[in-house]
mmCIF file with all atom_site columns, C-alpha atoms in Angstrom:
data_model
loop_
_atom_site.group_PDB
_atom_site.id
_atom_site.type_symbol
_atom_site.label_atom_id
_atom_site.label_alt_id
_atom_site.label_comp_id
_atom_site.label_asym_id
_atom_site.label_entity_id
_atom_site.label_seq_id
_atom_site.pdbx_PDB_ins_code
_atom_site.Cartn_x
_atom_site.Cartn_y
_atom_site.Cartn_z
_atom_site.occupancy
_atom_site.B_iso_or_equiv
_atom_site.pdbx_formal_charge
_atom_site.auth_seq_id
_atom_site.auth_comp_id
_atom_site.auth_asym_id
_atom_site.auth_atom_id
_atom_site.pdbx_PDB_model_num
ATOM 1   C CA . UNK A 1 1   ? 0.000   0.000   0.000  1.00 64.00 ? 59  UNK A CA 1
ATOM 2   C CA . UNK A 1 2   ? 1.367   3.333   -0.987 1.00 91.00 ? 60  UNK A CA 1
ATOM 3   C CA . UNK A 1 3   ? -1.395  5.492   0.489  1.00 93.00 ? 61  UNK A CA 1
ATOM 4   C CA . UNK A 1 4   ? -3.893  5.114   3.325  1.00 94.00 ? 62  UNK A CA 1
ATOM 5   C CA . UNK A 1 5   ? -7.366  6.629   3.052  1.00 94.00 ? 63  UNK A CA 1
ATOM 6   C CA . UNK A 1 6   ? -10.072 6.956   5.704  1.00 93.00 ? 64  UNK A CA 1
ATOM 7   C CA . UNK A 1 7   ? -13.838 7.468   5.467  1.00 90.00 ? 65  UNK A CA 1
ATOM 8   C CA . UNK A 1 8   ? -15.014 10.601  7.293  1.00 93.00 ? 66  UNK A CA 1
ATOM 9   C CA . UNK A 1 9   ? -18.793 10.536  7.726  1.00 91.00 ? 67  UNK A CA 1
ATOM 10  C CA . UNK A 1 10  ? -19.667 10.191  11.433 1.00 91.00 ? 68  UNK A CA 1
ATOM 11  C CA . UNK A 1 11  ? -20.070 13.409  13.421 1.00 94.00 ? 69  UNK A CA 1
ATOM 12  C CA . UNK A 1 12  ? -20.054 14.050  17.187 1.00 92.00 ? 70  UNK A CA 1
ATOM 13  C CA . UNK A 1 13  ? -23.739 14.962  17.551 1.00 88.00 ? 71  UNK A CA 1
ATOM 14  C CA . UNK A 1 14  ? -25.443 12.778  14.949 1.00 83.00 ? 72  UNK A CA 1
ATOM 15  C CA . UNK A 1 15  ? -23.376 9.623   14.478 1.00 72.00 ? 73  UNK A CA 1
ATOM 16  C CA . UNK A 1 16  ? -23.488 8.338   10.939 1.00 66.00 ? 74  UNK A CA 1
ATOM 17  C CA . UNK A 1 17  ? -26.867 9.933   10.145 1.00 74.00 ? 75  UNK A CA 1
ATOM 18  C CA . UNK A 1 18  ? -25.739 11.555  6.932  1.00 75.00 ? 76  UNK A CA 1
ATOM 19  C CA . UNK A 1 19  ? -28.938 13.556  6.591  1.00 78.00 ? 77  UNK A CA 1
ATOM 20  C CA . UNK A 1 20  ? -27.992 15.530  9.708  1.00 86.00 ? 78  UNK A CA 1
ATOM 21  C CA . UNK A 1 21  ? -24.440 16.446  8.713  1.00 90.00 ? 79  UNK A CA 1
ATOM 22  C CA . UNK A 1 22  ? -23.204 19.776  10.032 1.00 94.00 ? 80  UNK A CA 1
ATOM 23  C CA . UNK A 1 23  ? -19.904 19.711  8.122  1.00 96.00 ? 81  UNK A CA 1
ATOM 24  C CA . UNK A 1 24  ? -20.212 21.925  5.074  1.00 96.00 ? 82  UNK A CA 1
ATOM 25  C CA . UNK A 1 25  ? -18.275 22.936  1.988  1.00 97.00 ? 83  UNK A CA 1
ATOM 26  C CA . UNK A 1 26  ? -18.185 26.489  0.696  1.00 97.00 ? 84  UNK A CA 1
ATOM 27  C CA . UNK A 1 27  ? -17.214 27.111  -2.910 1.00 96.00 ? 85  UNK A CA 1
ATOM 28  C CA . UNK A 1 28  ? -14.251 29.456  -3.312 1.00 97.00 ? 86  UNK A CA 1
ATOM 29  C CA . UNK A 1 29  ? -11.924 30.216  -6.201 1.00 97.00 ? 87  UNK A CA 1
ATOM 30  C CA . UNK A 1 30  ? -10.141 27.016  -7.209 1.00 97.00 ? 88  UNK A CA 1
ATOM 31  C CA . UNK A 1 31  ? -11.929 24.733  -4.763 1.00 97.00 ? 89  UNK A CA 1
ATOM 32  C CA . UNK A 1 32  ? -13.825 24.508  -1.490 1.00 97.00 ? 90  UNK A CA 1
ATOM 33  C CA . UNK A 1 33  ? -13.398 25.435  2.165  1.00 98.00 ? 91  UNK A CA 1
ATOM 34  C CA . UNK A 1 34  ? -14.469 22.657  4.517  1.00 98.00 ? 92  UNK A CA 1
ATOM 35  C CA . UNK A 1 35  ? -15.645 23.415  8.055  1.00 98.00 ? 93  UNK A CA 1
ATOM 36  C CA . UNK A 1 36  ? -16.947 20.950  10.625 1.00 97.00 ? 94  UNK A CA 1
ATOM 37  C CA . UNK A 1 37  ? -16.114 17.998  12.851 1.00 97.00 ? 95  UNK A CA 1
ATOM 38  C CA . UNK A 1 38  ? -16.000 14.228  12.497 1.00 96.00 ? 96  UNK A CA 1
ATOM 39  C CA . UNK A 1 39  ? -15.792 11.562  15.226 1.00 94.00 ? 97  UNK A CA 1
ATOM 40  C CA . UNK A 1 40  ? -14.773 7.890   15.442 1.00 92.00 ? 98  UNK A CA 1
ATOM 41  C CA . UNK A 1 41  ? -12.936 8.023   12.122 1.00 94.00 ? 99  UNK A CA 1
ATOM 42  C CA . UNK A 1 42  ? -10.760 4.916   11.761 1.00 91.00 ? 100 UNK A CA 1
ATOM 43  C CA . UNK A 1 43  ? -7.149  5.444   10.642 1.00 91.00 ? 101 UNK A CA 1
ATOM 44  C CA . UNK A 1 44  ? -7.551  9.238   10.483 1.00 94.00 ? 102 UNK A CA 1
ATOM 45  C CA . UNK A 1 45  ? -4.475  9.918   12.624 1.00 93.00 ? 103 UNK A CA 1
ATOM 46  C CA . UNK A 1 46  ? -2.164  8.373   10.037 1.00 94.00 ? 104 UNK A CA 1
ATOM 47  C CA . UNK A 1 47  ? -4.183  8.429   6.789  1.00 95.00 ? 105 UNK A CA 1
ATOM 48  C CA . UNK A 1 48  ? -2.720  10.202  3.790  1.00 97.00 ? 106 UNK A CA 1
ATOM 49  C CA . UNK A 1 49  ? -6.190  11.253  2.677  1.00 97.00 ? 107 UNK A CA 1
ATOM 50  C CA . UNK A 1 50  ? -9.562  11.738  4.373  1.00 97.00 ? 108 UNK A CA 1
ATOM 51  C CA . UNK A 1 51  ? -12.715 11.231  2.307  1.00 94.00 ? 109 UNK A CA 1
ATOM 52  C CA . UNK A 1 52  ? -14.778 13.875  4.060  1.00 95.00 ? 110 UNK A CA 1
ATOM 53  C CA . UNK A 1 53  ? -18.534 13.910  3.517  1.00 93.00 ? 111 UNK A CA 1
ATOM 54  C CA . UNK A 1 54  ? -20.033 17.391  3.716  1.00 94.00 ? 112 UNK A CA 1
ATOM 55  C CA . UNK A 1 55  ? -23.143 19.308  2.731  1.00 94.00 ? 113 UNK A CA 1
ATOM 56  C CA . UNK A 1 56  ? -22.614 21.613  -0.186 1.00 93.00 ? 114 UNK A CA 1
ATOM 57  C CA . UNK A 1 57  ? -25.014 24.586  0.060  1.00 93.00 ? 115 UNK A CA 1
ATOM 58  C CA . UNK A 1 58  ? -23.883 25.817  -3.366 1.00 90.00 ? 116 UNK A CA 1
ATOM 59  C CA . UNK A 1 59  ? -25.261 22.620  -4.956 1.00 89.00 ? 117 UNK A CA 1
ATOM 60  C CA . UNK A 1 60  ? -28.658 22.218  -3.256 1.00 89.00 ? 118 UNK A CA 1
ATOM 61  C CA . UNK A 1 61  ? -27.214 21.188  0.133  1.00 90.00 ? 119 UNK A CA 1
ATOM 62  C CA . UNK A 1 62  ? -26.306 17.819  -1.395 1.00 89.00 ? 120 UNK A CA 1
ATOM 63  C CA . UNK A 1 63  ? -23.985 15.568  0.564  1.00 89.00 ? 121 UNK A CA 1
ATOM 64  C CA . UNK A 1 64  ? -20.761 15.247  -1.397 1.00 91.00 ? 122 UNK A CA 1
ATOM 65  C CA . UNK A 1 65  ? -17.292 13.868  -0.814 1.00 92.00 ? 123 UNK A CA 1
ATOM 66  C CA . UNK A 1 66  ? -14.134 15.964  -0.648 1.00 96.00 ? 124 UNK A CA 1
ATOM 67  C CA . UNK A 1 67  ? -10.682 14.401  -0.427 1.00 97.00 ? 125 UNK A CA 1
ATOM 68  C CA . UNK A 1 68  ? -8.560  16.192  2.173  1.00 98.00 ? 126 UNK A CA 1
ATOM 69  C CA . UNK A 1 69  ? -4.792  15.653  2.121  1.00 97.00 ? 127 UNK A CA 1
ATOM 70  C CA . UNK A 1 70  ? -2.919  14.907  5.342  1.00 96.00 ? 128 UNK A CA 1
ATOM 71  C CA . UNK A 1 71  ? -1.328  18.004  6.830  1.00 96.00 ? 129 UNK A CA 1
ATOM 72  C CA . UNK A 1 72  ? -3.705  20.471  5.172  1.00 97.00 ? 130 UNK A CA 1
ATOM 73  C CA . UNK A 1 73  ? -3.834  23.812  7.018  1.00 98.00 ? 131 UNK A CA 1
ATOM 74  C CA . UNK A 1 74  ? -6.826  23.925  9.378  1.00 98.00 ? 132 UNK A CA 1
ATOM 75  C CA . UNK A 1 75  ? -7.042  20.114  9.673  1.00 98.00 ? 133 UNK A CA 1
ATOM 76  C CA . UNK A 1 76  ? -6.640  18.593  13.144 1.00 97.00 ? 134 UNK A CA 1
ATOM 77  C CA . UNK A 1 77  ? -6.814  14.837  13.852 1.00 96.00 ? 135 UNK A CA 1
ATOM 78  C CA . UNK A 1 78  ? -6.697  13.664  17.475 1.00 96.00 ? 136 UNK A CA 1
ATOM 79  C CA . UNK A 1 79  ? -6.515  10.005  18.518 1.00 95.00 ? 137 UNK A CA 1
ATOM 80  C CA . UNK A 1 80  ? -9.402  8.864   20.737 1.00 94.00 ? 138 UNK A CA 1
ATOM 81  C CA . UNK A 1 81  ? -7.865  7.323   23.861 1.00 92.00 ? 139 UNK A CA 1
ATOM 82  C CA . UNK A 1 82  ? -9.225  4.780   26.385 1.00 89.00 ? 140 UNK A CA 1
ATOM 83  C CA . UNK A 1 83  ? -11.901 3.231   24.214 1.00 82.00 ? 141 UNK A CA 1
ATOM 84  C CA . UNK A 1 84  ? -13.178 -0.254  25.014 1.00 78.00 ? 142 UNK A CA 1
ATOM 85  C CA . UNK A 1 85  ? -14.003 -1.939  21.722 1.00 75.00 ? 143 UNK A CA 1
ATOM 86  C CA . UNK A 1 86  ? -12.173 -2.563  18.477 1.00 71.00 ? 144 UNK A CA 1
ATOM 87  C CA . UNK A 1 87  ? -8.872  -1.601  20.066 1.00 71.00 ? 145 UNK A CA 1
ATOM 88  C CA . UNK A 1 88  ? -7.070  -2.705  16.897 1.00 72.00 ? 146 UNK A CA 1
ATOM 89  C CA . UNK A 1 89  ? -8.560  0.303   15.071 1.00 81.00 ? 147 UNK A CA 1
ATOM 90  C CA . UNK A 1 90  ? -7.128  3.708   15.871 1.00 89.00 ? 148 UNK A CA 1
ATOM 91  C CA . UNK A 1 91  ? -10.078 6.127   15.833 1.00 92.00 ? 149 UNK A CA 1
ATOM 92  C CA . UNK A 1 92  ? -9.839  9.894   15.771 1.00 95.00 ? 150 UNK A CA 1
ATOM 93  C CA . UNK A 1 93  ? -11.716 13.119  16.209 1.00 96.00 ? 151 UNK A CA 1
ATOM 94  C CA . UNK A 1 94  ? -11.287 15.446  13.242 1.00 98.00 ? 152 UNK A CA 1
ATOM 95  C CA . UNK A 1 95  ? -11.723 19.209  13.280 1.00 98.00 ? 153 UNK A CA 1
ATOM 96  C CA . UNK A 1 96  ? -11.700 21.248  10.093 1.00 98.00 ? 154 UNK A CA 1
ATOM 97  C CA . UNK A 1 97  ? -11.471 25.017  10.044 1.00 98.00 ? 155 UNK A CA 1
ATOM 98  C CA . UNK A 1 98  ? -11.362 26.520  6.551  1.00 98.00 ? 156 UNK A CA 1
ATOM 99  C CA . UNK A 1 99  ? -9.566  23.479  5.114  1.00 98.00 ? 157 UNK A CA 1
ATOM 100 C CA . UNK A 1 100 ? -8.972  24.138  1.427  1.00 98.00 ? 158 UNK A CA 1
ATOM 101 C CA . UNK A 1 101 ? -9.802  21.307  -0.982 1.00 98.00 ? 159 UNK A CA 1
ATOM 102 C CA . UNK A 1 102 ? -8.947  21.928  -4.648 1.00 98.00 ? 160 UNK A CA 1
ATOM 103 C CA . UNK A 1 103 ? -11.640 21.338  -7.284 1.00 96.00 ? 161 UNK A CA 1
ATOM 104 C CA . UNK A 1 104 ? -9.942  18.156  -8.505 1.00 96.00 ? 162 UNK A CA 1
ATOM 105 C CA . UNK A 1 105 ? -10.237 16.625  -4.996 1.00 96.00 ? 163 UNK A CA 1
ATOM 106 C CA . UNK A 1 106 ? -14.039 16.569  -5.056 1.00 94.00 ? 164 UNK A CA 1
ATOM 107 C CA . UNK A 1 107 ? -15.322 13.096  -5.970 1.00 87.00 ? 165 UNK A CA 1
ATOM 108 C CA . UNK A 1 108 ? -17.248 13.646  -9.180 1.00 84.00 ? 166 UNK A CA 1
ATOM 109 C CA . UNK A 1 109 ? -19.531 10.582  -8.926 1.00 79.00 ? 167 UNK A CA 1
ATOM 110 C CA . UNK A 1 110 ? -20.580 11.330  -5.335 1.00 79.00 ? 168 UNK A CA 1
ATOM 111 C CA . UNK A 1 111 ? -23.034 14.041  -6.384 1.00 77.00 ? 169 UNK A CA 1
ATOM 112 C CA . UNK A 1 112 ? -25.641 13.472  -3.663 1.00 76.00 ? 170 UNK A CA 1
ATOM 113 C CA . UNK A 1 113 ? -26.636 11.113  -0.872 1.00 75.00 ? 171 UNK A CA 1
ATOM 114 C CA . UNK A 1 114 ? -28.010 8.414   -3.209 1.00 71.00 ? 172 UNK A CA 1
ATOM 115 C CA . UNK A 1 115 ? -25.012 8.211   -5.557 1.00 71.00 ? 173 UNK A CA 1
ATOM 116 C CA . UNK A 1 116 ? -22.371 8.698   -2.891 1.00 69.00 ? 174 UNK A CA 1
ATOM 117 C CA . UNK A 1 117 ? -22.813 8.046   0.788  1.00 70.00 ? 175 UNK A CA 1
ATOM 118 C CA . UNK A 1 118 ? -25.838 5.761   0.543  1.00 72.00 ? 176 UNK A CA 1
ATOM 119 C CA . UNK A 1 119 ? -24.249 3.521   -2.090 1.00 70.00 ? 177 UNK A CA 1
ATOM 120 C CA . UNK A 1 120 ? -21.298 2.936   0.238  1.00 70.00 ? 178 UNK A CA 1
ATOM 121 C CA . UNK A 1 121 ? -23.374 2.536   3.405  1.00 71.00 ? 179 UNK A CA 1
ATOM 122 C CA . UNK A 1 122 ? -25.662 -0.076  1.806  1.00 70.00 ? 180 UNK A CA 1
ATOM 123 C CA . UNK A 1 123 ? -22.739 -2.452  1.347  1.00 70.00 ? 181 UNK A CA 1
ATOM 124 C CA . UNK A 1 124 ? -20.582 -1.524  4.337  1.00 71.00 ? 182 UNK A CA 1
ATOM 125 C CA . UNK A 1 125 ? -23.360 -1.736  6.954  1.00 71.00 ? 183 UNK A CA 1
ATOM 126 C CA . UNK A 1 126 ? -23.905 -5.375  6.019  1.00 77.00 ? 184 UNK A CA 1
ATOM 127 C CA . UNK A 1 127 ? -20.201 -6.029  6.642  1.00 78.00 ? 185 UNK A CA 1
ATOM 128 C CA . UNK A 1 128 ? -20.426 -4.359  10.051 1.00 75.00 ? 186 UNK A CA 1
ATOM 129 C CA . UNK A 1 129 ? -23.396 -6.561  10.987 1.00 81.00 ? 187 UNK A CA 1
ATOM 130 C CA . UNK A 1 130 ? -21.488 -9.696  9.962  1.00 85.00 ? 188 UNK A CA 1
ATOM 131 C CA . UNK A 1 131 ? -18.428 -8.573  11.927 1.00 82.00 ? 189 UNK A CA 1
ATOM 132 C CA . UNK A 1 132 ? -20.493 -8.040  15.080 1.00 84.00 ? 190 UNK A CA 1
ATOM 133 C CA . UNK A 1 133 ? -22.201 -11.414 14.604 1.00 91.00 ? 191 UNK A CA 1
ATOM 134 C CA . UNK A 1 134 ? -18.794 -13.065 14.332 1.00 90.00 ? 192 UNK A CA 1
ATOM 135 C CA . UNK A 1 135 ? -17.507 -11.356 17.478 1.00 87.00 ? 193 UNK A CA 1
ATOM 136 C CA . UNK A 1 136 ? -20.647 -12.358 19.403 1.00 91.00 ? 194 UNK A CA 1
ATOM 137 C CA . UNK A 1 137 ? -20.343 -15.975 18.209 1.00 94.00 ? 195 UNK A CA 1
ATOM 138 C CA . UNK A 1 138 ? -16.697 -16.059 19.253 1.00 93.00 ? 196 UNK A CA 1
ATOM 139 C CA . UNK A 1 139 ? -17.547 -14.664 22.695 1.00 93.00 ? 197 UNK A CA 1
ATOM 140 C CA . UNK A 1 140 ? -20.316 -17.257 23.127 1.00 93.00 ? 198 UNK A CA 1
ATOM 141 C CA . UNK A 1 141 ? -18.016 -20.115 22.097 1.00 95.00 ? 199 UNK A CA 1
ATOM 142 C CA . UNK A 1 142 ? -15.263 -18.939 24.456 1.00 94.00 ? 200 UNK A CA 1
ATOM 143 C CA . UNK A 1 143 ? -17.736 -18.638 27.347 1.00 93.00 ? 201 UNK A CA 1
ATOM 144 C CA . UNK A 1 144 ? -19.163 -22.091 26.589 1.00 92.00 ? 202 UNK A CA 1
ATOM 145 C CA . UNK A 1 145 ? -15.690 -23.690 26.527 1.00 95.00 ? 203 UNK A CA 1
ATOM 146 C CA . UNK A 1 146 ? -14.848 -21.998 29.819 1.00 95.00 ? 204 UNK A CA 1
ATOM 147 C CA . UNK A 1 147 ? -18.052 -23.074 31.593 1.00 94.00 ? 205 UNK A CA 1
ATOM 148 C CA . UNK A 1 148 ? -17.617 -26.675 30.401 1.00 93.00 ? 206 UNK A CA 1
ATOM 149 C CA . UNK A 1 149 ? -13.971 -26.799 31.504 1.00 94.00 ? 207 UNK A CA 1
ATOM 150 C CA . UNK A 1 150 ? -14.010 -24.798 34.759 1.00 93.00 ? 208 UNK A CA 1
ATOM 151 C CA . UNK A 1 151 ? -15.104 -26.799 37.778 1.00 92.00 ? 209 UNK A CA 1
ATOM 152 C CA . UNK A 1 152 ? -16.676 -25.495 40.947 1.00 90.00 ? 210 UNK A CA 1
ATOM 153 C CA . UNK A 1 153 ? -17.840 -27.707 43.801 1.00 91.00 ? 211 UNK A CA 1
ATOM 154 C CA . UNK A 1 154 ? -16.759 -30.776 41.823 1.00 91.00 ? 212 UNK A CA 1
ATOM 155 C CA . UNK A 1 155 ? -18.753 -30.153 38.634 1.00 92.00 ? 213 UNK A CA 1
ATOM 156 C CA . UNK A 1 156 ? -18.471 -27.919 35.515 1.00 92.00 ? 214 UNK A CA 1
ATOM 157 C CA . UNK A 1 157 ? -19.940 -24.410 35.794 1.00 91.00 ? 215 UNK A CA 1
ATOM 158 C CA . UNK A 1 158 ? -22.219 -25.275 32.854 1.00 91.00 ? 216 UNK A CA 1
ATOM 159 C CA . UNK A 1 159 ? -24.143 -27.665 35.102 1.00 90.00 ? 217 UNK A CA 1
ATOM 160 C CA . UNK A 1 160 ? -25.301 -24.894 37.411 1.00 89.00 ? 218 UNK A CA 1
ATOM 161 C CA . UNK A 1 161 ? -28.809 -23.670 36.623 1.00 82.00 ? 219 UNK A CA 1
ATOM 162 C CA . UNK A 1 162 ? -28.055 -19.937 36.148 1.00 79.00 ? 220 UNK A CA 1
ATOM 163 C CA . UNK A 1 163 ? -25.061 -20.616 33.916 1.00 74.00 ? 221 UNK A CA 1
#
């Protein structure tokens, strides 16, 4: 892999409800200024590019995607510490204050919610559900093995009624 990219949709006050995005893009000469915040963005602290979803008031308030380069002025990515799940993923809070994105860094096929964000969410949400199902199955199997193996008062824990 030469470059790492992250997906910046979720916001602090509305989760991944794309219809409620507060992050917005303002058209300026040569590109856009992005302002807003994102939360729980995986890999954002070390990604080379952030695919940032924002409302574009200049184009009917459509939700569009803007590719922000690492180190852009006004971009701040902070690692979220002391989280309890998916510790293998480094999540971040992102703050954007007048971050300039050139015209060529706007994804041309992500024109609105239906052709951009929704198309991605339809497939990725299914993957998230399968991942959670797999984790739950693994936890159940580990607990079952433990209760069959661990003995208390001369018999396996699994033989006790509440177990």
